[in-house]
Amino acid sequence: MPPDAKLDRERLAALYGEVRAASVRIAAPLRTEDCVVQTMPDVSPAKWHLAHTSWFFETFVLKNAPGYAPLDARYEWLFNSYYNGVGAQFPRAQRGTLSRPGVEEVLAYRRHVDAAMQRWLREAPSEVVAPLLEVALVGLNHEEQHQELMVTDLKHVLCTNPLEPVYRSDLRTAAAIADGAPVTPATLQFAEVEGGVFEIGHAGGGFAFDNEGPRHRVLIEGCSLARRLTTCGEYLEFIADGGYRRPELWLSDGWDVVRREGWSAPLYWKEQGGAWSLMTLGGLRALRRDEPVCHVSYYEADAFATWAGARLPLEAEWESAAGGEPIAGNLLEHDALHPLPAAAGESRWAQLVGDVWEWTASAYLPYPGYRAWSGVLGEYNGKFMANQMVLRGGSCATPRRHVRLSYRNFFGPSARWQMTGIRLAR
Ligand SMILES: [Fe+2]
């Protein structure tokens, strides 16, 4: 746990209420049936997310609170995601087979946990609360992580449905904010990133996950990074140039996936008579050439970069280039739930924070001197440090409070149901 997190239990209780309410708000526009479906093993039903985030507080905080009684002891197994130190788990790929507990029962489970957490945070003796305050803070950051997953998972549920259902029709759109404001420069420009020895990793002063530290030195050769994200227009040129049919552009594993899955465009793209549309959480609409390409895998990002005569940035290059950038942009609270065209402006980087998670060419590995959190929570991050690539910068589905410039997201190289896109380097 971060030793320097200054935690005030009253403030944490208030924050707890805000963060927990935000999860329920994301699920609110869904019909009951939408909350139960699992469209692929990586996707969890919204109902499961709502239950599992409650399970986290119950398992890691409340079970240590004197007098706490679980609502249903079987939930310990049912809603455990991957913590072997807690016990066995209900199989991940079968989460969508459970009609019970129903959505109403899961919401009752949330209320049960919330009431106990508020009582514990506000009333329990400080010697009981103090050792677990940081775990409660982890629980809130965990909940925020699942808010993003809830958005991307419900997107997969709705956007793979042939009836093209709309999640919300009142989302902020590029068209609505256009009015001359967002203008993606037609010509892609690059900005220099100085070479030298730099420090990366979380510098302390606030919450961070264990995988963001320790802060350490890295050697960066001079390079340049694209000043904005790769657009759909640029990606269309890659497709038109036979990008998905040319094995010389692809990593070997990536080419296998392209052939096996029959990929010919990013996820949620649809072509009819030469015109491209996108399925979004606001429904099906025409593709805009100036919007960032989203829902590409690492393999697609890498093949595109190769085709463009460039490469993907290393995470150290990204973090050193990002130094000092504000945590602001098209994040969850911006309420677009889709990446937006770059705004015209003077700033060095556009869309660095928000819009899409940017694939890096860095494998997800421990930093030098990495130590996992102690106890069962040590399973949170460290055990996934194989066969995954790092992504940086947050997305249009990431809560603003959640992301940092040192934040290391990670997914397998063929994953593309997250809000993932491309910033070129060379
Ligand atoms: Fe989780």
mmCIF file of C-alpha atoms and ligand atoms in Angstrom, residues 48 52-53 56 81-83 142 145-146 149 380, ligand 1:
data_model
loop_
_atom_site.group_PDB
_atom_site.id
_atom_site.type_symbol
_atom_site.label_atom_id
_atom_site.label_comp_id
_atom_site.label_asym_id
_atom_site.label_seq_id
_atom_site.Cartn_x
_atom_site.Cartn_y
_atom_site.Cartn_z
ATOM 1 C CA TRP A 48 -21.407 -9.251 -12.315
ATOM 2 C CA HIS A 52 -17.919 -8.177 -7.795
ATOM 3 C CA THR A 53 -17.008 -4.601 -6.789
ATOM 4 C CA PHE A 56 -14.150 -6.629 -3.047
ATOM 5 C CA SER A 81 -12.653 -12.826 -9.900
ATOM 6 C CA TYR A 82 -9.153 -14.292 -9.660
ATOM 7 C CA TYR A 83 -7.930 -14.199 -6.048
ATOM 8 C CA HIS A 142 -10.791 -0.997 -8.116
ATOM 9 C CA GLN A 145 -11.406 0.374 -12.931
ATOM 10 C CA HIS A 146 -14.566 -1.698 -13.181
ATOM 11 C CA LEU A 149 -14.808 -2.234 -17.880
ATOM 12 C CA TYR A 380 -4.031 -7.620 -8.033
HETATM 13 FE FE FE B 1 -11.896 -6.780 -10.075
#
